[in-house]
mmCIF file of C-alpha atoms and ligand atoms in Angstrom:
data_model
loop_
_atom_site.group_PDB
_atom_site.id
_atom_site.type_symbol
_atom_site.label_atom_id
_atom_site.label_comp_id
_atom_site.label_asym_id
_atom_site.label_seq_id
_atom_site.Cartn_x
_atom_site.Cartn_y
_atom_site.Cartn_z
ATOM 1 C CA UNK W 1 0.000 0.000 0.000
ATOM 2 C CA UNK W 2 2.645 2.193 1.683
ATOM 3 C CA UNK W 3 4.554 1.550 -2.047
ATOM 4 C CA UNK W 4 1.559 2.708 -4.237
ATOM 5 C CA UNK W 5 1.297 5.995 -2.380
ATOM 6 C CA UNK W 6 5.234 6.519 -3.024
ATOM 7 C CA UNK W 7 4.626 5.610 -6.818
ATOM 8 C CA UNK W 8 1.565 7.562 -7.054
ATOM 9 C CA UNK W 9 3.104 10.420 -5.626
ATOM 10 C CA UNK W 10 6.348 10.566 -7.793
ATOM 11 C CA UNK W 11 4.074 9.825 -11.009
ATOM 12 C CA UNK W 12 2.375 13.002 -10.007
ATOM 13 C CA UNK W 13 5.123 14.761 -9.409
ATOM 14 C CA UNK W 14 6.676 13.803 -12.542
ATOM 15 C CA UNK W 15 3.894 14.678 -14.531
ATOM 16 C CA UNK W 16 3.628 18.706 -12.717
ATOM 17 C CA UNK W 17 7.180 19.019 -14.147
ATOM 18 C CA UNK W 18 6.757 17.681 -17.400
ATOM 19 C CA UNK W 19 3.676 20.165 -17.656
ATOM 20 C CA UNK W 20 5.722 23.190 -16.394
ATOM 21 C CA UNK W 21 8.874 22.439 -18.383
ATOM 22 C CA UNK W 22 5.913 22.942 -21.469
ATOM 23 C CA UNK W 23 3.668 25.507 -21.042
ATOM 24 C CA UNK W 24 3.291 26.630 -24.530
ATOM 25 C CA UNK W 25 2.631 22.828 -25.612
ATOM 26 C CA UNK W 26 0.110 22.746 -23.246
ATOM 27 C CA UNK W 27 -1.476 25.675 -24.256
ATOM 28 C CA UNK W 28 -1.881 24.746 -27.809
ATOM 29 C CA UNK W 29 -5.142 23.382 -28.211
ATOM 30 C CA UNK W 30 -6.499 26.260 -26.817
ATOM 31 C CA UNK W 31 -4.236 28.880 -28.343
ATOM 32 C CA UNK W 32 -5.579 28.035 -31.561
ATOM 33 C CA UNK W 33 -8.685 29.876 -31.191
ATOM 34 C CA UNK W 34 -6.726 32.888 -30.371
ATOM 35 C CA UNK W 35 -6.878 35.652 -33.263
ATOM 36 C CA UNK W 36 -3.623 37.999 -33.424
ATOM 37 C CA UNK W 37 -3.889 41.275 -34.808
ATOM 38 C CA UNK W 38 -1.077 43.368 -35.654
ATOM 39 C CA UNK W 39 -0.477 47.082 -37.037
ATOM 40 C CA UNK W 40 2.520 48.892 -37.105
ATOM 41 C CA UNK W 41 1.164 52.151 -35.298
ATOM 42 C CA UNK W 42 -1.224 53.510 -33.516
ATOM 43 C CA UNK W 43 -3.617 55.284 -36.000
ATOM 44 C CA UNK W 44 -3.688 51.807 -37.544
ATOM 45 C CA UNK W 45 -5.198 49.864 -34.261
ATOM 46 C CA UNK W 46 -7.542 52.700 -32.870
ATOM 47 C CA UNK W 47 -10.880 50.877 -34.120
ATOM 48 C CA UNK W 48 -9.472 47.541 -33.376
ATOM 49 C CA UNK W 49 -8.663 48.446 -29.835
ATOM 50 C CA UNK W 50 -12.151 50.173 -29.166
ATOM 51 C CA UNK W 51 -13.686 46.730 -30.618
ATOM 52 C CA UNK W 52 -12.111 45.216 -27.631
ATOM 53 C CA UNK W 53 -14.536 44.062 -24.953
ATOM 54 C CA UNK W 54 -13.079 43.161 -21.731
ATOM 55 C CA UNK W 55 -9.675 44.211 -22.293
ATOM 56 C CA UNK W 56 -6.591 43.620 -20.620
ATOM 57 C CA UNK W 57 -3.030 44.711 -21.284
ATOM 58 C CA UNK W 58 0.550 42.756 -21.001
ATOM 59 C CA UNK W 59 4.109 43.825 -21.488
ATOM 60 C CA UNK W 60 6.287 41.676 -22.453
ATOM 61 C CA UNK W 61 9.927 43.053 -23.013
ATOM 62 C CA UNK W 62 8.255 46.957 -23.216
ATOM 63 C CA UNK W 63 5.891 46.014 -26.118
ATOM 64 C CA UNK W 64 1.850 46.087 -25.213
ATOM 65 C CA UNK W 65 -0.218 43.240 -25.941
ATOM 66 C CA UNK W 66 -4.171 43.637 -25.877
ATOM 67 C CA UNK W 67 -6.667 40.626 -24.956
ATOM 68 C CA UNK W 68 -9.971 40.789 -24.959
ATOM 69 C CA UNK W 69 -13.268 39.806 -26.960
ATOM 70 C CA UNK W 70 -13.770 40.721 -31.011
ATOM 71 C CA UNK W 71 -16.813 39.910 -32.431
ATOM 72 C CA UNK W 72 -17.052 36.802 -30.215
ATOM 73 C CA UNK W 73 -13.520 35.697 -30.834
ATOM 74 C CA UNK W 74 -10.425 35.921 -28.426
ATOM 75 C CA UNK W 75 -7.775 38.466 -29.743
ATOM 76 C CA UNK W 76 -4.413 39.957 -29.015
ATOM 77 C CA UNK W 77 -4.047 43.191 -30.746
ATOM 78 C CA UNK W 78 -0.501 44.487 -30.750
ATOM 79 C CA UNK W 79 1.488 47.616 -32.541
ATOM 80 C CA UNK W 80 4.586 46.141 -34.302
ATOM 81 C CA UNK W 81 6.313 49.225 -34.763
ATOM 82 C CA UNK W 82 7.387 50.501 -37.943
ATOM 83 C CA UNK W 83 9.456 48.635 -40.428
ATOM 84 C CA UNK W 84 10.690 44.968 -41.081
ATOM 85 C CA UNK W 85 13.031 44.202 -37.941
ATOM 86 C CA UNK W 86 10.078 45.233 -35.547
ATOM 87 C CA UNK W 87 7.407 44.085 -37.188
ATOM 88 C CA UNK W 88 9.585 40.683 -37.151
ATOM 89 C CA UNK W 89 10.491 41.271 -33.748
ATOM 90 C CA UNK W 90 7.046 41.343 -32.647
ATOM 91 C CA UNK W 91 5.831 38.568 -34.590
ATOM 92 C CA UNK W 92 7.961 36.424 -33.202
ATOM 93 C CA UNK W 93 7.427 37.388 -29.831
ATOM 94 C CA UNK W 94 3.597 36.905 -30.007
ATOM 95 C CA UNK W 95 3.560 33.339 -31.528
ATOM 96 C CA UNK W 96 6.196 32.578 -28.755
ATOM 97 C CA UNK W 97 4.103 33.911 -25.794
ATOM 98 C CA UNK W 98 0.567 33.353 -27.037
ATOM 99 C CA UNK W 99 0.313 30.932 -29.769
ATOM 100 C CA UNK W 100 -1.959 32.359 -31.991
ATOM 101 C CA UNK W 101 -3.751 30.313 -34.447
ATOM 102 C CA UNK W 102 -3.592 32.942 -37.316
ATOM 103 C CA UNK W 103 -1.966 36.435 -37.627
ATOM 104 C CA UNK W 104 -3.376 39.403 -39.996
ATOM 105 C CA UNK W 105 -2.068 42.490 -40.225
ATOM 106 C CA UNK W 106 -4.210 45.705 -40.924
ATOM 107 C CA UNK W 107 -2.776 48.974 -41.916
ATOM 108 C CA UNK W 108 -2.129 51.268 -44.666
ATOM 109 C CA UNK W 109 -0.300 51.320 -47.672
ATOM 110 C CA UNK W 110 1.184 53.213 -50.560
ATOM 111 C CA UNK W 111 -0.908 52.549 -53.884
ATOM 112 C CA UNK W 112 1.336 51.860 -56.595
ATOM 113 C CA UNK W 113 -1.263 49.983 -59.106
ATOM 114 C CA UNK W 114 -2.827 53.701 -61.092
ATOM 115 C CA UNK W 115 -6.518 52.143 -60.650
ATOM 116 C CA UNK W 116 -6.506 52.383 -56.638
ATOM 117 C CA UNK W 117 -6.691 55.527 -54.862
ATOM 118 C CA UNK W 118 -7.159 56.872 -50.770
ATOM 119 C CA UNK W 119 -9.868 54.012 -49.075
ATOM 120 C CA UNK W 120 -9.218 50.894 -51.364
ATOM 121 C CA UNK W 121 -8.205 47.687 -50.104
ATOM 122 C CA UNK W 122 -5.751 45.468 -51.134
ATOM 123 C CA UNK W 123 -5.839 41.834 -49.623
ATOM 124 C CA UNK W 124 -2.634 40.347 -50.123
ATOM 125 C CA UNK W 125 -2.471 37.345 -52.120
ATOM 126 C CA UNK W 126 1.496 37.798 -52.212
ATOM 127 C CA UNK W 127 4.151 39.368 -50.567
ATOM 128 C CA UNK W 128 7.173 39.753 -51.278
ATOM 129 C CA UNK W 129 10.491 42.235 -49.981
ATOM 130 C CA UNK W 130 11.587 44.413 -52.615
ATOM 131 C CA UNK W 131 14.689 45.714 -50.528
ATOM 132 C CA UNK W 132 16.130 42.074 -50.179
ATOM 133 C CA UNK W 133 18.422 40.968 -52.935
ATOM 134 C CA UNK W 134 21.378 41.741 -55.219
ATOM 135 C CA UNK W 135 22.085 45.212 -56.524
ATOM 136 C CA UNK W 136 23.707 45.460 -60.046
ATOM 137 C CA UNK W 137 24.709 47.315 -62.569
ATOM 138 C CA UNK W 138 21.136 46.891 -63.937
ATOM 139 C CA UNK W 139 19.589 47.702 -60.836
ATOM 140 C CA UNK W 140 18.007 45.853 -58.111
ATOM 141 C CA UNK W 141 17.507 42.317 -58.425
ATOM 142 C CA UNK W 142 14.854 41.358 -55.139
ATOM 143 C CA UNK W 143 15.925 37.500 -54.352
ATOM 144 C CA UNK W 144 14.250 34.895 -52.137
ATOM 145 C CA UNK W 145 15.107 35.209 -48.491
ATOM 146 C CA UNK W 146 16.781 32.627 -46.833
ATOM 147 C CA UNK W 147 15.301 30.937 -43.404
ATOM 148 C CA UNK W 148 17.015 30.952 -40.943
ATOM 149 C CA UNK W 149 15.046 27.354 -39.670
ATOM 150 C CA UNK W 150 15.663 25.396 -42.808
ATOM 151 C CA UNK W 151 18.490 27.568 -44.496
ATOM 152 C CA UNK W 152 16.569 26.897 -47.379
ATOM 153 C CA UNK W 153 15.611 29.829 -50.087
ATOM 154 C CA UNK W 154 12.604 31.157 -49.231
ATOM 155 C CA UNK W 155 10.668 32.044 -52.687
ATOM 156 C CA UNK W 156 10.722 36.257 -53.116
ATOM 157 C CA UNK W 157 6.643 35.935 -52.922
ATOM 158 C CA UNK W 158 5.085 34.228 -49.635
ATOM 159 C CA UNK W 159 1.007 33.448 -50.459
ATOM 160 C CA UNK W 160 -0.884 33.682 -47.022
ATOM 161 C CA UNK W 161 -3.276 31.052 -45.943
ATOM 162 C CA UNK W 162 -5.776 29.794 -48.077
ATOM 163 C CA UNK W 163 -8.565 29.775 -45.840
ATOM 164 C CA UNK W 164 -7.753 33.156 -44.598
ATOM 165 C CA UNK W 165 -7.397 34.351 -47.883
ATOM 166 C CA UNK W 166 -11.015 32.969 -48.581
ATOM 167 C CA UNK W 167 -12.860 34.632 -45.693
ATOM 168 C CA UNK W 168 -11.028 37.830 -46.393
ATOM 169 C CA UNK W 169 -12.486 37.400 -50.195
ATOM 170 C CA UNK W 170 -15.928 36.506 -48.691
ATOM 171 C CA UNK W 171 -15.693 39.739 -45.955
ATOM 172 C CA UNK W 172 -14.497 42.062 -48.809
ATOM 173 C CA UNK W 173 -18.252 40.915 -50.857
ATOM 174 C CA UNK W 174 -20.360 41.431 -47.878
ATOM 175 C CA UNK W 175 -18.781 44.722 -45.533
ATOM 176 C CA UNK W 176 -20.609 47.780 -46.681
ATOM 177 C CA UNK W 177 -17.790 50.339 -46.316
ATOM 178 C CA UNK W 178 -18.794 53.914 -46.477
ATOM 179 C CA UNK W 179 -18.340 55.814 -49.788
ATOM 180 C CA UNK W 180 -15.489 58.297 -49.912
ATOM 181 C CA UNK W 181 -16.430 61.846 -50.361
ATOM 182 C CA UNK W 182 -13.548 62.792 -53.411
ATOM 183 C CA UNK W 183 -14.722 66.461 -54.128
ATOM 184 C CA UNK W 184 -16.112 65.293 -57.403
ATOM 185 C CA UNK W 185 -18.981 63.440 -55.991
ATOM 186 C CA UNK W 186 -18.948 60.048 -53.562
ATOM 187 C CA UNK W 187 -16.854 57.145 -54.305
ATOM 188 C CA UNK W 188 -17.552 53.793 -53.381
ATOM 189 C CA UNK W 189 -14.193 52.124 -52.050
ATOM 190 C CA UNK W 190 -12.260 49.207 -54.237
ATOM 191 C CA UNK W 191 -11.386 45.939 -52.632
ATOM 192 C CA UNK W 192 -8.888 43.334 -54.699
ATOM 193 C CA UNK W 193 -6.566 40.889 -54.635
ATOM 194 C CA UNK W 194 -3.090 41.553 -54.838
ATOM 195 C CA UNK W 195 0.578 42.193 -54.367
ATOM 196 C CA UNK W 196 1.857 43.679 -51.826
ATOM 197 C CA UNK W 197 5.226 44.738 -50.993
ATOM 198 C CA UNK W 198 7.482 45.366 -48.233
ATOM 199 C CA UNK W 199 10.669 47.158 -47.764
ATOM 200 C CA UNK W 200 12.343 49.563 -44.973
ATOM 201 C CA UNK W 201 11.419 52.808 -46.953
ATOM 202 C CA UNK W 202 8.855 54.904 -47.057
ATOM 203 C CA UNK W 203 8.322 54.825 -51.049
ATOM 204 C CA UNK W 204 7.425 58.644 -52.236
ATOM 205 C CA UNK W 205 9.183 58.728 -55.264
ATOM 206 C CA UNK W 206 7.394 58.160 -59.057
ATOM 207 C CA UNK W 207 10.707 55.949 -59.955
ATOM 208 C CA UNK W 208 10.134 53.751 -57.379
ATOM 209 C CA UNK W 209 6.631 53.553 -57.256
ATOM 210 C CA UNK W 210 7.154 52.214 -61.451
ATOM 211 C CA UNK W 211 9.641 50.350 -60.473
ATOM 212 C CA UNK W 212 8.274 47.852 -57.922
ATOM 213 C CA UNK W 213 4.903 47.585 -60.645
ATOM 214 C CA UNK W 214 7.084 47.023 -63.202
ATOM 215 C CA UNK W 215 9.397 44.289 -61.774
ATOM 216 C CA UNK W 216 7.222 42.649 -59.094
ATOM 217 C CA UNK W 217 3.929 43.913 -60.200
ATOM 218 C CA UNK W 218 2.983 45.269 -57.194
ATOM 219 C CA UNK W 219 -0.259 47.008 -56.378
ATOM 220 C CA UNK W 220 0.497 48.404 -52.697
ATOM 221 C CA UNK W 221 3.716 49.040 -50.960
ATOM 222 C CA UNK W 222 4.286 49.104 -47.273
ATOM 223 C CA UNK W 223 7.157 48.599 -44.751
ATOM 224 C CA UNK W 224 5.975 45.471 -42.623
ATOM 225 C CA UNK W 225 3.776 42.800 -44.358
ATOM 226 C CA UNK W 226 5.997 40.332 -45.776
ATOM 227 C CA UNK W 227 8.334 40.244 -42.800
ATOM 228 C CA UNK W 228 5.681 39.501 -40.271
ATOM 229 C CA UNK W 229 4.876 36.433 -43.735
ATOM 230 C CA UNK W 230 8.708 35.590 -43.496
ATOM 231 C CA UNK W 231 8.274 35.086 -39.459
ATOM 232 C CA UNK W 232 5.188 33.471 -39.791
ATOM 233 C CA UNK W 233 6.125 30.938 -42.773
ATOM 234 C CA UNK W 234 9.346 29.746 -40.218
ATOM 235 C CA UNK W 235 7.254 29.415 -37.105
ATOM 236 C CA UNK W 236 3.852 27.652 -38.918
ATOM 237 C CA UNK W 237 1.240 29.966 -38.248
ATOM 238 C CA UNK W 238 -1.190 31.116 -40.880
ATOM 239 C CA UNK W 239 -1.123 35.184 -41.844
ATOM 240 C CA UNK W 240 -3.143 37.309 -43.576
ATOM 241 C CA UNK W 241 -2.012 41.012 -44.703
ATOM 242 C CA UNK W 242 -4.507 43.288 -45.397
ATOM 243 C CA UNK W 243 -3.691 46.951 -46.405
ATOM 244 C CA UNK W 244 -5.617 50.084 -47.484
ATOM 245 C CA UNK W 245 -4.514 53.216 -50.099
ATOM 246 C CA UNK W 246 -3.071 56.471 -47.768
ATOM 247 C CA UNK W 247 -0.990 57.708 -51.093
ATOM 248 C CA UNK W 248 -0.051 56.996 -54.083
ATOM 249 C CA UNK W 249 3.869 56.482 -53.180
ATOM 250 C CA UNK W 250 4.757 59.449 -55.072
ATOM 251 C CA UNK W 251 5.758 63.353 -54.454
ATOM 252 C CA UNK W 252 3.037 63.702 -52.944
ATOM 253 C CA UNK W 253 2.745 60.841 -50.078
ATOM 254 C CA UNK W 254 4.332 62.876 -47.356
ATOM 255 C CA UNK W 255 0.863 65.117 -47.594
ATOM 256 C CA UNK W 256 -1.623 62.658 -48.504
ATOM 257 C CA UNK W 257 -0.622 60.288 -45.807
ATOM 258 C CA UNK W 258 -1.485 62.986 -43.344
ATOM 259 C CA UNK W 259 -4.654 63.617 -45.320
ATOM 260 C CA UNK W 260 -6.122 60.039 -45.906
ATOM 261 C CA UNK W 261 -4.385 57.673 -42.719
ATOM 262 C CA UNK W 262 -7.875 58.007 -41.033
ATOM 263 C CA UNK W 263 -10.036 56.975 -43.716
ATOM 264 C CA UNK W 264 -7.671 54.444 -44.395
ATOM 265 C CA UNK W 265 -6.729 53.006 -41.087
ATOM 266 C CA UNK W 266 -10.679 52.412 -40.838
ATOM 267 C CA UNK W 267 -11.556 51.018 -43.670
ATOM 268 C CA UNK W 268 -8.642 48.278 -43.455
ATOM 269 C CA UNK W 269 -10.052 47.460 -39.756
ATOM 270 C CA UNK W 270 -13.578 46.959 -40.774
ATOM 271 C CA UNK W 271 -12.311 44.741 -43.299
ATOM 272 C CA UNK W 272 -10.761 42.645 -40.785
ATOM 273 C CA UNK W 273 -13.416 42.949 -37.772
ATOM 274 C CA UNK W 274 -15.267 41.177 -40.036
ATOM 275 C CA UNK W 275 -12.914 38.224 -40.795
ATOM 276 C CA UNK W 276 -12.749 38.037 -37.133
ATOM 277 C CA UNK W 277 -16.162 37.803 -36.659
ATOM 278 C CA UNK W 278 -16.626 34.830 -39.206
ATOM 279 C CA UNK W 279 -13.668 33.060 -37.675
ATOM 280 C CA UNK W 280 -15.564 33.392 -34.625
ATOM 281 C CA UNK W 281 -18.639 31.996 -36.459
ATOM 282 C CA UNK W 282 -16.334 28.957 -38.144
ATOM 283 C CA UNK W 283 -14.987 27.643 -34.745
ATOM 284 C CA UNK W 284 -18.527 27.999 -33.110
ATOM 285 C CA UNK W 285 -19.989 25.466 -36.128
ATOM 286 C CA UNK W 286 -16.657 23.229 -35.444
ATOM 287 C CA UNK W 287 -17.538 23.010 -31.540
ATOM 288 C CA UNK W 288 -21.376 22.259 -32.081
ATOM 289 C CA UNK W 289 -20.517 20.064 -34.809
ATOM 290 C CA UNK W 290 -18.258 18.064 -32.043
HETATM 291 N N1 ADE U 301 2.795 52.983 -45.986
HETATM 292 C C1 ADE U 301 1.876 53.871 -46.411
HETATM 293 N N2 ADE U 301 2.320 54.529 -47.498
HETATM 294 C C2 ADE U 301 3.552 54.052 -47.761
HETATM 295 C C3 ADE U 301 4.517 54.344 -48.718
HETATM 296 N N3 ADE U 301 4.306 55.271 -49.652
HETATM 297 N N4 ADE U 301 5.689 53.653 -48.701
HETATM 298 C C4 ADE U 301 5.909 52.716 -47.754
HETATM 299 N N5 ADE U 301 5.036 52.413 -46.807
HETATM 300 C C5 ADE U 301 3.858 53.060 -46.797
#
């Protein structure tokens, strides 16, 4: 008897260490239903953080995380900070604490395809870094990253996940975004598919705007999205970039980003309340149908 006791009591024991030496793989299961949201500044998370019901703040090594309740699904909203090292920084250091079962970033952009202007959406079916790669005599040649978990190429375009990607297309039919006042009568705002592109410079030159259409065929540029994919792609956890127009990425960006961050900072988090909201609805049908 007196022997079943001791073996019960080291099995138990055992088994408390084996579950504290793994937190995070005991938190998986869970941590799957958890929705990350990321922006790279603050104008960019305003609506997201008022969506927040019940919200609670962490810091974890000085950056603020946000839990709470969107649309009936748990989030973490979090500002990146601006550019490709924090916006990597960060994404690593959510999936590390929390787990998330999906990341999508929502900001603005630079419009670089001539058919999209202030208020349009791009969802991004690729992404790719225009500033990583070879520089020649021709001019810049953008090249596959290389991961640093495989040491494999990366290819220069990372495709987000599918299903994501699917909602997003199914949210973009059904949100009724408010038409854009243009001071030659109403507008009603764009949403497509496309390429968007990532590099550590704020693009507000004509050259460079043609350039990155020309060579990558991009439609928006922006200084975050594809990193966040590259961090993402390493680690296994689905993303999602979504982006609206602030300027055109030409002379005059520095003004017009003033002008339309607002309108598009809203219009980029509307889109993705409402992905949120029908991931919410998704993993409700999954439970019942348990
Ligand atoms: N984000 C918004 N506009 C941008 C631009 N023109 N270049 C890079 N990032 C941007």
């Amino acid at each position: 008897m007196r022997k079943t006791i001791y073996l019960t009591t080291v099995l138990l024991a055992v088994g408390v260490c084996i579950f504290q030496l793994c937190p995070a793989d005991a938190a998986e299961p869970a941590a799957t239903q958890l929705t990350c949201i990321l922006g790279a500044f603050d104008d960019e998370l305003t609506l997201l953080y008022q969506a927040l019901t019940d919200p609670k703040e962490e810091v974890l090594h000085g950056i603020h995380f946000a839990s709470g309740k969107m649309k009936g699904r748990s989030v973490i909203v979090c500002r990146s900070g601006i550019g490709k090292v924090n916006a990597a920084m960060v994404t690593a250091l959510v999936i590390e604490h929390y787990r998330p079962g999906e990341i999508i970033f929502s900001g603005i952009a630079g419009g670089i395809n001539p058919d999209l202007r202030p208020g349009d959406i791009v969802m991004a079916a690729k992404t790719a870094q225009h500033d990583f790669g070879t520089l020649t005599i021709e001019g810049m040649r953008v090249d596959g990253t290389k991961s640093a978990v495989t040491w494999q190429r990366n290819p220069v375009f990372l495709e987000p996940d599918a299903r994501l990607m699917a909602l997003a297309e199914a949210s973009g039919k059904r949100i009724k975004l408010a038409d854009i006042e243009t001071g030659k009568g109403k507008r009603h705002p764009k949403i497509i598919k496309g390429i968007v592109v990532t590099g550590d410079v704020f693009v507000a030159s004509p050259a460079k705007a043609a350039e990155l259409r020309k060579t990558l065929g991009a439609d928006a540029v922006e200084m975050e999205g594809a990193a966040v994919a590259q961090v993402c792609r390493d680690l296994g956890v689905p993303w999602l970039v979504i982006r609206s127009i602030s300027d055109g990425a030409d002379a005059n960006a520095l003004q017009d980003i003033d002008s339309f961050t607002a309108l598009a900072a809203k219009n980029s988090a509307e889109l993705v309340m409402d992905i949120v909201a029908h991931l919410a609805g998704q993993a409700a049908r999954e439970t019942i149908g348990k």
